Amino acid sequence: SELSVPPRRADMPIVVAAMGPRTLRLAGELADGAFLFFATPGSVGQAAAEVAAGRAISGRGPEAVRLLAYVPTCVSTDRLQAIEASRGVVAYYGRLAHYQAIFARQGFADEAECLRAAWAERDPRAAIQAVSDEMVVSLTASGSPDDVAEAIGAFADSGLDQVVLYPYPASGGALGAFRAAIDAVGPVARDLAGTVAAGGGERLTRA
């Protein structure tokens, strides 16, 4: 197969979306990176261990495989509004069994079961209610600018090679969500140049 657009580089890295032990080990064995989603700072170490186990199979060193995480990000001066927006995002992904399993592995088995039951009944309101505040705060970077900066800092300090933001609005449009995320995370990004990026790949660093 051929790409529809010319590649930006000849040595295009292969990064595997991975959360389960088997896919993380596969990424470590064969890929150039592993991309986590709905991780927590506390779960990154275990993910890194699985990647290392895969690297050992093929005899590769730590520099061979990067570990990245895609972090749902919602910033608002109204903290509760941001939390509610993220609650809806988590509930939406929770309609799929794959994400229910991820949530359970992250310590939210009760919420995952409630999500399964709610979506089985096609009840989005019940699904949203199934997502606890703790789940939102653990799996996303949501809240006030200070809340989000602290959350992204925790991800950046967890052993990840790169944190990629997935910004969405608490209210308003997508452009405002990106600007709010950049403003909130800018100080963190300046300290961790190259470690934090927006969903489109933009580096969150400033001159």
CSV table of N, CA and C in Angstrom, one decimal, residues 97-107:
chain,number,residue,atom,x,y,z
A,97,ALA,N,-16.3,-2.6,25.1
A,97,ALA,CA,-15.7,-3.5,26.0
A,97,ALA,C,-14.2,-3.4,26.2
A,98,HIS,N,-13.5,-3.0,25.1
A,98,HIS,CA,-12.1,-2.8,25.2
A,98,HIS,C,-11.7,-1.7,26.3
A,99,TYR,N,-12.5,-0.6,26.3
A,99,TYR,CA,-12.2,0.4,27.2
A,99,TYR,C,-12.7,0.1,28.6
A,100,GLN,N,-13.8,-0.7,28.7
A,100,GLN,CA,-14.2,-1.2,30.0
A,100,GLN,C,-13.1,-2.0,30.6
A,101,ALA,N,-12.5,-2.8,29.8
A,101,ALA,CA,-11.4,-3.7,30.4
A,101,ALA,C,-10.2,-2.8,30.8
A,102,ILE,N,-9.9,-1.8,30.1
A,102,ILE,CA,-8.8,-0.8,30.4
A,102,ILE,C,-9.2,-0.2,31.8
A,103,PHE,N,-10.4,0.3,31.9
A,103,PHE,CA,-10.8,1.0,33.1
A,103,PHE,C,-10.7,0.1,34.3
A,104,ALA,N,-11.1,-1.2,34.1
A,104,ALA,CA,-11.0,-2.2,35.2
A,104,ALA,C,-9.6,-2.4,35.6
A,105,ARG,N,-8.7,-2.5,34.6
A,105,ARG,CA,-7.2,-2.7,35.0
A,105,ARG,C,-6.7,-1.5,35.7
A,106,GLN,N,-7.2,-0.3,35.5
A,106,GLN,CA,-6.7,0.9,36.1
A,106,GLN,C,-7.3,1.1,37.5
A,107,GLY,N,-8.1,0.1,38.0
A,107,GLY,CA,-8.6,0.1,39.3
A,107,GLY,C,-10.1,0.6,39.4
